[in-house]
Amino acid sequence: MLRPSALALAGTLALAGCSGSDAATADFPTWHNPAVNAVSRMATAGGVVTTTSMKSDGTLETVALGLSDGKKLWAHPATMAGRLPGMGVSAPAIVETTGGQAIVAALDPAKKGRWKATLIVRDARTGEQKWTRPVHSTFGPQRCGPYLCMSEHTALSSARVVVLDPATGKQLWKLPGIAEVEWSDSQQVVMLRLAANPTLESYELKTGKLRWQQPIEQALGPGIDLSGGWAFGASGDDLIGYVAPYTNPQTKKTSAFGLFSAKISDGTINWMRPSVVRVYPSGSPGYAPVVRPVDQRGAYGGFARLDAGNGRVIGQITAADVPGSGWWLAFPNHMDKLGFLKHGHKGTAFDLVSGKPVAVEDQRGWSFCVTDPKPLPLRGQAPGFYSIAAVCEFDLASGKRIADASAPPSWFTGSQQGWRLWRDEKGAMHAVHDGTAPTPGMYG
């Protein structure tokens, strides 16, 4: 998923919400590891959580922690080779293998000849090296069901996607071109083909046989350009996709953009909402998406919460109700209200279902901790990489941060195996085991 740039964040404004339990996190097992500076997404399997951390000297490392206690299990140097800054720092891939074990796959700085890095696969709990694969350029490894998927030679005309056995590294099948995994289970994988005419494609995992193919323009119209970014999230048996607008600096034309839903079983388009932008921070497109319509002149409308199942508007705030400038969006608690946060000043809030204003006193909302994020000072990488964002809780009546805030809402953190994981604004890792049902977070 491409990460919105700092400029895009400022232009699109910010949205935050809370959809999880209001129970105090102190009632559940929690941990906090301040020794890690997580800059990528986190992933779990086999009782291990892994992430990419940035060290004080600007180098990266792959870190593995015990999911139950947050204690560091191991760390090894990491790098990126050919990943685009707009995609954010790549996260390790973690795949569960036989007997409840797992492996972690990540890029290591080791170079040899024309190869610019090495994919190293390690035992998730011990860090023991299992196998390696030389890499010229890649967007990074991804889990695809019980296997590993990775785009290779992304900077070359010979770009391809390979599907690998996580236990041995054996190549099972491959595809020409570049693609990103958007959804998978034990039987199939759905990929976004990153091409001039991007498509969603589903393949049988064991054989690589194409099951279905759906051009994105069928949902959003001609003129798709993925340079603006994209995001996908599952909702039951459907995959909800978002493609952001991109204005070509030469032609000044803006690409087609919007939100749509496709059946995972056959790729059929369920519904489409062209010409709307997703707001940030927000949950996965597969969970209660909130969007703003944009007209042909580029003017923004109000805010609408959509039903991920059918694309219909559940509630909205009209453009006339949107206050002037200098605010950031914030969702108090259950995403039933929408707040306009003004840092250090009194804000406003609306009932998101009825659209009517509500008293802002005692209203809290989650928004970005930092509204002007700085790029990471990574050594040996192209400039423009940002860490995944952190959210903080604010008092909308005063515009001040709440010091004793609990865990961020589940729409932001997501939930894996009953655990919710997040980073704070300093990069420290946090977790709470509150039994939340499996939920994709903002970052998948």
Coordinates of C-alpha atoms in Angstrom, one line a residue:
M1 CA 0.0 0.0 0.0
L2 CA 1.3 3.4 -0.9
R3 CA 1.5 5.8 2.0
P4 CA 0.0 9.2 1.7
S5 CA 2.7 11.9 1.5
A6 CA 2.9 14.6 4.2
L7 CA 1.5 17.1 1.6
A8 CA -1.3 14.8 0.8
L9 CA -2.1 14.3 4.4
A10 CA -2.3 18.0 4.9
G11 CA -4.5 18.4 1.8
T12 CA -6.8 15.6 2.6
L13 CA -7.0 16.4 6.3
A14 CA -7.2 13.8 9.0
L15 CA -9.8 11.4 10.4
A16 CA -9.7 9.3 13.5
G17 CA -12.2 7.1 15.2
C18 CA -12.8 4.6 17.9
S19 CA -14.7 1.4 17.3
G20 CA -13.4 -1.0 19.9
S21 CA -14.3 -1.6 23.5
D22 CA -14.4 1.2 26.0
A23 CA -13.1 -1.0 28.8
A24 CA -9.8 0.0 30.3
T25 CA -6.9 -1.7 28.9
A26 CA -5.5 -2.3 32.4
D27 CA -8.1 -5.1 32.7
F28 CA -6.3 -7.0 30.0
P29 CA -2.8 -8.3 29.5
T30 CA -0.6 -5.5 28.1
W31 CA 3.0 -4.8 27.3
H32 CA 5.2 -1.9 26.2
N33 CA 8.6 -2.1 24.6
P34 CA 10.3 1.3 24.4
A35 CA 13.6 -0.2 23.2
V36 CA 12.2 -0.6 19.7
N37 CA 11.7 2.2 17.1
A38 CA 9.2 0.6 14.9
V39 CA 8.8 2.4 11.5
S40 CA 6.9 -0.3 9.5
R41 CA 3.7 -2.2 10.0
M42 CA 3.7 -5.1 12.4
A43 CA 2.8 -8.7 11.7
T44 CA 2.2 -11.8 13.9
A45 CA 2.3 -15.6 13.6
G46 CA 3.3 -18.5 15.8
G47 CA 3.3 -16.4 18.9
V48 CA 5.8 -13.9 17.5
V49 CA 5.4 -10.2 16.3
T50 CA 7.9 -8.7 13.9
T51 CA 8.5 -5.3 12.5
T52 CA 11.2 -3.1 10.9
S53 CA 13.0 -0.8 13.4
M54 CA 15.2 2.2 12.7
K55 CA 18.4 2.4 14.8
S56 CA 19.9 5.7 16.0
D57 CA 22.4 5.7 13.2
G58 CA 19.7 5.6 10.5
T59 CA 20.1 1.9 9.6
L60 CA 17.3 -0.6 9.7
E61 CA 16.9 -3.9 11.5
T62 CA 14.4 -6.7 11.5
V63 CA 13.1 -7.2 15.1
A64 CA 11.2 -10.2 16.5
L65 CA 9.4 -10.0 19.9
G66 CA 7.4 -12.5 21.9
L67 CA 3.7 -11.8 21.3
S68 CA 2.8 -12.7 24.9
D69 CA 5.3 -10.4 26.7
G70 CA 6.9 -8.0 24.2
K71 CA 10.4 -9.2 25.0
K72 CA 12.9 -9.1 22.1
L73 CA 13.8 -12.5 20.7
W74 CA 16.3 -11.4 18.1
A75 CA 17.3 -8.6 15.7
H76 CA 19.3 -8.6 12.5
P77 CA 20.3 -5.9 10.0
A78 CA 17.7 -5.0 7.4
T79 CA 17.5 -2.9 4.2
M80 CA 15.4 -1.9 1.2
A81 CA 16.5 -2.4 -2.4
G82 CA 14.3 -0.8 -5.0
R83 CA 11.3 0.0 -2.8
L84 CA 9.6 3.4 -3.6
P85 CA 9.5 6.0 -0.8
G86 CA 5.7 6.4 -1.2
M87 CA 5.2 2.8 -0.2
G88 CA 6.7 3.4 3.3
V89 CA 9.3 1.2 5.0
S90 CA 8.8 -2.4 4.1
A91 CA 7.7 -4.8 6.9
P92 CA 9.1 -8.3 7.4
A93 CA 6.8 -11.1 6.2
I94 CA 5.9 -13.7 8.8
V95 CA 4.4 -17.1 7.8
E96 CA 3.2 -19.9 10.0
T97 CA 4.6 -23.3 9.1
T98 CA 4.0 -26.8 10.4
G99 CA 3.5 -27.4 14.1
G100 CA 2.5 -23.8 14.9
Q101 CA 6.0 -22.6 14.1
A102 CA 6.7 -19.6 11.9
I103 CA 9.4 -18.0 9.7
V104 CA 10.3 -14.4 9.2
A105 CA 11.4 -13.2 5.8
A106 CA 13.2 -9.8 5.4
L107 CA 15.8 -8.1 3.2
D108 CA 19.4 -8.2 4.6
P109 CA 22.1 -5.7 3.4
A110 CA 24.4 -8.5 2.3
K111 CA 25.5 -7.9 -1.3
K112 CA 27.1 -10.2 -3.8
G113 CA 28.0 -9.3 -7.4
R114 CA 25.0 -7.7 -9.2
W115 CA 22.7 -8.6 -6.3
K116 CA 22.1 -5.6 -4.1
A117 CA 20.6 -7.4 -1.1
T118 CA 19.7 -10.8 0.2
L119 CA 16.4 -12.2 1.2
I120 CA 17.0 -14.1 4.5
V121 CA 14.4 -16.4 6.0
R122 CA 14.8 -17.1 9.7
D123 CA 13.0 -19.1 12.4
A124 CA 10.6 -16.6 13.9
R125 CA 11.4 -17.5 17.5
T126 CA 15.1 -18.3 17.5
G127 CA 16.3 -16.2 14.5
E128 CA 18.2 -19.2 13.1
Q129 CA 18.8 -18.8 9.4
K130 CA 16.9 -21.2 7.2
W131 CA 17.6 -20.2 3.6
T132 CA 18.6 -17.2 1.5
R133 CA 17.8 -15.8 -2.0
P134 CA 19.8 -13.0 -3.8
V135 CA 17.8 -9.9 -4.7
H136 CA 18.4 -7.2 -7.3
S137 CA 15.4 -5.0 -6.6
T138 CA 12.1 -5.7 -4.8
F139 CA 9.2 -4.0 -3.0
G140 CA 9.7 -6.6 -0.3
P141 CA 8.4 -10.1 0.7
Q142 CA 4.7 -10.7 1.6
R143 CA 2.8 -13.5 3.1
C144 CA 0.4 -15.1 0.7
G145 CA -1.6 -17.8 2.4
P146 CA 0.9 -20.5 3.5
Y147 CA 3.6 -19.2 1.1
L148 CA 5.9 -16.3 0.5
C149 CA 5.3 -13.9 -2.4
M150 CA 7.8 -11.4 -3.7
S151 CA 8.2 -9.1 -6.6
E152 CA 11.7 -9.4 -8.0
H153 CA 13.8 -7.3 -10.4
T154 CA 11.3 -4.5 -10.0
A155 CA 13.8 -2.0 -11.4
L156 CA 14.4 -4.1 -14.5
S157 CA 12.4 -5.1 -17.6
S158 CA 12.5 -8.7 -16.4
A159 CA 10.3 -7.9 -13.3
R160 CA 8.3 -10.8 -12.0
V161 CA 6.5 -12.1 -9.0
V162 CA 7.7 -15.4 -7.4
V163 CA 5.8 -17.6 -5.0
L164 CA 8.1 -19.5 -2.7
D165 CA 7.9 -22.4 -0.2
P166 CA 8.6 -20.7 3.2
A167 CA 10.3 -23.8 4.6
T168 CA 12.8 -24.4 1.7
G169 CA 12.8 -21.3 -0.6
K170 CA 11.8 -23.5 -3.5
Q171 CA 10.1 -21.5 -6.3
L172 CA 6.6 -22.9 -6.8
W173 CA 5.5 -20.6 -9.6
K174 CA 6.0 -17.1 -11.0
L175 CA 4.3 -14.3 -12.9
P176 CA 5.7 -11.6 -15.3
G177 CA 5.5 -8.0 -14.1
I178 CA 5.0 -6.5 -10.7
A179 CA 2.1 -7.2 -8.3
E180 CA 1.2 -6.7 -4.6
V181 CA -0.7 -9.2 -2.5
E182 CA -4.0 -7.6 -1.3
W183 CA -5.7 -10.7 0.2
S184 CA -5.1 -14.4 0.6
D185 CA -6.2 -17.6 2.3
S186 CA -5.0 -21.2 2.2
Q187 CA -6.4 -21.7 -1.4
Q188 CA -6.0 -18.4 -3.4
V189 CA -4.3 -15.1 -3.5
V190 CA -5.7 -11.8 -4.9
M191 CA -3.0 -9.5 -6.3
L192 CA -3.1 -6.0 -7.6
R193 CA -1.1 -5.9 -10.9
L194 CA 0.9 -2.7 -10.9
A195 CA 0.7 -1.8 -14.6
A196 CA -0.4 1.0 -16.9
N197 CA -3.8 -0.6 -16.8
P198 CA -3.9 -2.1 -13.3
T199 CA -6.0 -5.1 -12.6
L200 CA -7.1 -7.3 -9.7
E201 CA -6.2 -10.9 -10.3
S202 CA -6.9 -14.1 -8.3
Y203 CA -4.7 -17.2 -8.6
E204 CA -4.8 -20.7 -7.2
L205 CA -1.9 -20.8 -4.7
K206 CA -0.8 -24.3 -5.3
T207 CA -0.7 -24.1 -9.1
G208 CA -0.6 -20.4 -10.1
K209 CA -3.7 -20.9 -12.3
L210 CA -5.6 -17.7 -13.0
R211 CA -9.0 -17.8 -11.4
W212 CA -10.3 -14.4 -12.4
Q213 CA -9.2 -10.9 -13.6
Q214 CA -10.9 -7.6 -13.1
P215 CA -9.6 -4.3 -14.6
I216 CA -9.7 -1.4 -12.0
E217 CA -11.2 0.9 -14.7
Q218 CA -14.3 -1.3 -14.7
A219 CA -15.1 0.1 -11.3
L220 CA -13.6 3.7 -11.4
G221 CA -13.4 4.5 -15.1
P222 CA -10.5 5.0 -17.5
G223 CA -7.4 6.9 -16.6
I224 CA -6.2 5.0 -13.5
D225 CA -2.8 6.0 -12.2
L226 CA -1.5 4.3 -9.0
S227 CA 1.0 7.0 -8.3
G228 CA -1.4 8.6 -5.8
G229 CA -1.6 5.5 -3.7
W230 CA -4.0 2.7 -3.0
A231 CA -5.4 0.5 -0.1
F232 CA -7.4 -2.6 0.2
G233 CA -9.3 -4.3 3.0
A234 CA -11.6 -7.3 3.2
S235 CA -15.2 -7.2 4.4
G236 CA -16.6 -10.7 4.7
D237 CA -16.5 -12.2 1.2
D238 CA -15.7 -8.9 -0.5
L239 CA -12.5 -6.9 -1.1
I240 CA -12.9 -3.2 -0.9
G241 CA -10.3 -1.1 -2.8
Y242 CA -9.4 2.5 -2.8
V243 CA -7.3 4.3 -5.4
A244 CA -6.2 7.8 -4.7
P245 CA -6.1 10.6 -7.2
Y246 CA -2.9 11.6 -8.9
T247 CA -2.4 14.8 -10.9
N248 CA 0.1 14.4 -13.7
P249 CA 2.6 17.3 -13.4
Q250 CA 3.0 17.5 -17.2
T251 CA -0.6 17.3 -18.3
K252 CA -2.2 18.7 -15.1
K253 CA -4.9 16.0 -15.5
T254 CA -6.1 14.1 -12.5
S255 CA -6.4 10.4 -12.7
A256 CA -9.6 8.4 -12.0
F257 CA -10.0 7.6 -8.3
G258 CA -12.5 6.3 -5.7
L259 CA -13.7 3.3 -3.7
F260 CA -15.2 0.0 -5.0
S261 CA -16.0 -3.5 -3.9
A262 CA -15.3 -6.8 -5.7
K263 CA -16.3 -10.3 -4.8
I264 CA -13.3 -12.4 -3.7
S265 CA -14.9 -15.5 -5.2
D266 CA -15.1 -14.3 -8.8
G267 CA -14.1 -10.6 -9.1
T268 CA -17.5 -9.3 -9.8
I269 CA -17.9 -5.6 -8.9
N270 CA -20.5 -5.2 -6.1
W271 CA -20.6 -1.4 -5.9
M272 CA -18.5 1.6 -6.8
R273 CA -18.1 5.1 -5.5
P274 CA -15.9 7.0 -8.0
S275 CA -14.6 10.5 -7.3
V276 CA -14.4 10.2 -3.5
V277 CA -11.2 10.5 -1.4
R278 CA -10.5 8.4 1.7
V279 CA -9.5 10.5 4.7
Y280 CA -6.6 9.8 7.1
P281 CA -6.1 8.4 9.6
S282 CA -8.9 6.0 9.1
G283 CA -9.6 2.3 9.3
S284 CA -9.1 -0.3 6.5
P285 CA -11.3 0.4 3.5
G286 CA -13.1 -2.8 4.4
Y287 CA -14.3 -1.3 7.7
A288 CA -16.7 1.7 7.9
P289 CA -14.9 3.8 5.3
V290 CA -15.4 7.6 5.5
V291 CA -14.8 9.6 2.4
R292 CA -15.2 13.1 0.9
P293 CA -16.6 13.6 -2.6
V294 CA -14.6 15.7 -5.1
D295 CA -16.3 17.5 -8.0
Q296 CA -14.9 18.0 -11.5
R297 CA -13.4 21.3 -10.5
G298 CA -11.5 19.7 -7.6
A299 CA -13.7 21.2 -4.8
Y300 CA -14.3 19.0 -1.7
G301 CA -17.8 18.2 -0.5
G302 CA -18.8 17.1 3.0
F303 CA -18.0 13.9 4.7
A304 CA -19.8 10.6 4.3
R305 CA -19.6 7.3 6.2
L306 CA -20.2 4.3 3.9
D307 CA -21.4 0.8 4.6
A308 CA -18.6 -1.4 3.4
G309 CA -21.1 -4.1 2.5
N310 CA -23.1 -2.2 0.0
G311 CA -21.4 1.2 -0.5
R312 CA -24.5 3.1 0.7
V313 CA -24.2 6.3 2.8
I314 CA -24.9 5.6 6.5
G315 CA -24.4 9.2 7.6
Q316 CA -23.0 12.4 6.4
I317 CA -21.9 15.9 7.2
T318 CA -22.8 18.5 4.5
A319 CA -20.2 20.8 3.0
A320 CA -22.0 23.8 4.5
D321 CA -21.4 22.4 8.0
V322 CA -17.6 22.0 7.5
P323 CA -15.9 24.8 9.5
G324 CA -13.2 27.1 8.1
S325 CA -9.6 26.1 8.1
G326 CA -7.1 25.0 10.7
W327 CA -8.7 21.8 11.9
W328 CA -8.1 18.1 11.8
L329 CA -10.8 15.4 11.9
A330 CA -11.2 13.3 15.0
F331 CA -13.7 10.5 15.8
P332 CA -14.9 10.4 19.4
N333 CA -15.2 6.8 20.5
H334 CA -17.6 4.7 18.3
M335 CA -17.4 6.5 15.0
D336 CA -20.9 7.7 15.6
K337 CA -19.7 11.3 15.9
L338 CA -17.3 13.4 13.8
G339 CA -15.2 16.0 15.5
F340 CA -13.3 18.9 14.0
L341 CA -10.2 19.3 16.2
K342 CA -8.5 22.6 16.6
H343 CA -5.2 22.3 18.4
G344 CA -5.2 24.4 21.6
H345 CA -8.7 25.7 20.9
K346 CA -12.4 24.7 21.1
G347 CA -13.5 22.5 18.2
T348 CA -16.8 21.3 17.0
A349 CA -18.6 17.9 16.7
F350 CA -21.4 16.4 14.7
D351 CA -23.6 13.3 15.0
L352 CA -22.4 11.4 12.0
V353 CA -25.7 9.6 11.4
S354 CA -28.1 12.5 11.7
G355 CA -25.6 15.2 10.6
K356 CA -26.7 17.5 13.4
P357 CA -24.2 19.4 15.7
V358 CA -23.6 18.1 19.2
A359 CA -22.2 19.7 22.3
V360 CA -18.4 19.5 22.1
E361 CA -17.9 19.4 25.9
D362 CA -16.8 15.9 27.1
Q363 CA -16.1 14.8 23.6
R364 CA -12.9 13.0 22.9
G365 CA -11.4 12.0 19.5
W366 CA -8.4 10.3 18.0
S367 CA -6.2 12.2 15.5
F368 CA -2.6 12.2 14.3
C369 CA -0.2 12.9 17.1
V370 CA 1.9 14.9 14.7
T371 CA 0.4 16.9 11.8
D372 CA 3.8 17.8 10.1
P373 CA 5.6 14.4 10.0
K374 CA 9.3 14.5 9.1
P375 CA 10.9 12.0 6.7
L376 CA 13.0 9.3 8.3
P377 CA 16.8 10.0 8.3
L378 CA 17.6 6.6 6.7
R379 CA 21.1 5.8 5.7
G380 CA 21.7 4.7 2.2
Q381 CA 18.0 5.1 1.1
A382 CA 16.2 7.5 -1.1
P383 CA 14.7 10.5 0.8
G384 CA 11.0 10.6 1.5
F385 CA 10.3 7.5 3.6
Y386 CA 8.0 8.0 6.6
S387 CA 7.2 5.8 9.5
I388 CA 3.7 4.6 10.0
A389 CA 1.8 7.3 11.8
A390 CA 0.7 7.3 15.5
V391 CA -2.6 8.6 16.8
C392 CA -3.3 10.4 20.1
E393 CA -6.5 11.1 21.9
F394 CA -7.6 14.7 22.2
D395 CA -10.2 16.7 24.2
L396 CA -12.2 18.4 21.5
A397 CA -13.5 21.2 23.9
S398 CA -9.9 22.4 24.6
G399 CA -8.0 21.0 21.6
K400 CA -5.4 19.5 24.1
R401 CA -4.0 16.0 24.2
I402 CA -5.3 13.6 26.8
A403 CA -2.3 12.4 28.9
D404 CA -3.9 9.3 30.3
A405 CA -5.3 8.0 27.0
S406 CA -6.0 4.3 26.7
A407 CA -5.2 2.1 23.7
P408 CA -6.0 3.5 20.3
P409 CA -9.3 2.2 18.7
S410 CA -9.4 -1.1 17.0
W411 CA -10.1 0.4 13.6
F412 CA -6.6 1.9 13.7
T413 CA -4.6 -0.9 15.4
G414 CA -6.5 -3.9 13.9
S415 CA -6.5 -7.1 15.8
Q416 CA -4.5 -10.3 15.3
Q417 CA -5.1 -13.4 17.4
G418 CA -6.9 -11.3 20.0
W419 CA -3.9 -8.9 20.2
R420 CA -4.0 -5.3 19.2
L421 CA -0.6 -3.8 18.4
W422 CA 0.5 -0.2 17.8
R423 CA 3.5 2.2 17.9
D424 CA 3.5 5.5 19.7
E425 CA 4.9 8.7 18.3
K426 CA 8.4 7.7 19.5
G427 CA 8.2 4.3 17.8
A428 CA 7.9 2.3 21.0
M429 CA 5.7 -0.8 20.5
H430 CA 2.5 -1.5 22.6
A431 CA 0.1 -4.4 22.8
V432 CA -3.1 -5.3 24.6
H433 CA -4.7 -8.7 24.5
D434 CA -8.4 -7.8 24.8
G435 CA -9.9 -10.6 22.6
T436 CA -11.0 -8.2 19.8
A437 CA -12.2 -10.2 16.8
P438 CA -9.8 -10.3 13.8
T439 CA -9.9 -6.8 12.3
P440 CA -7.7 -5.2 9.7
G441 CA -6.2 -1.9 10.9
M442 CA -5.4 1.2 9.0
Y443 CA -2.2 -0.4 7.7
G444 CA -3.7 -3.7 7.0

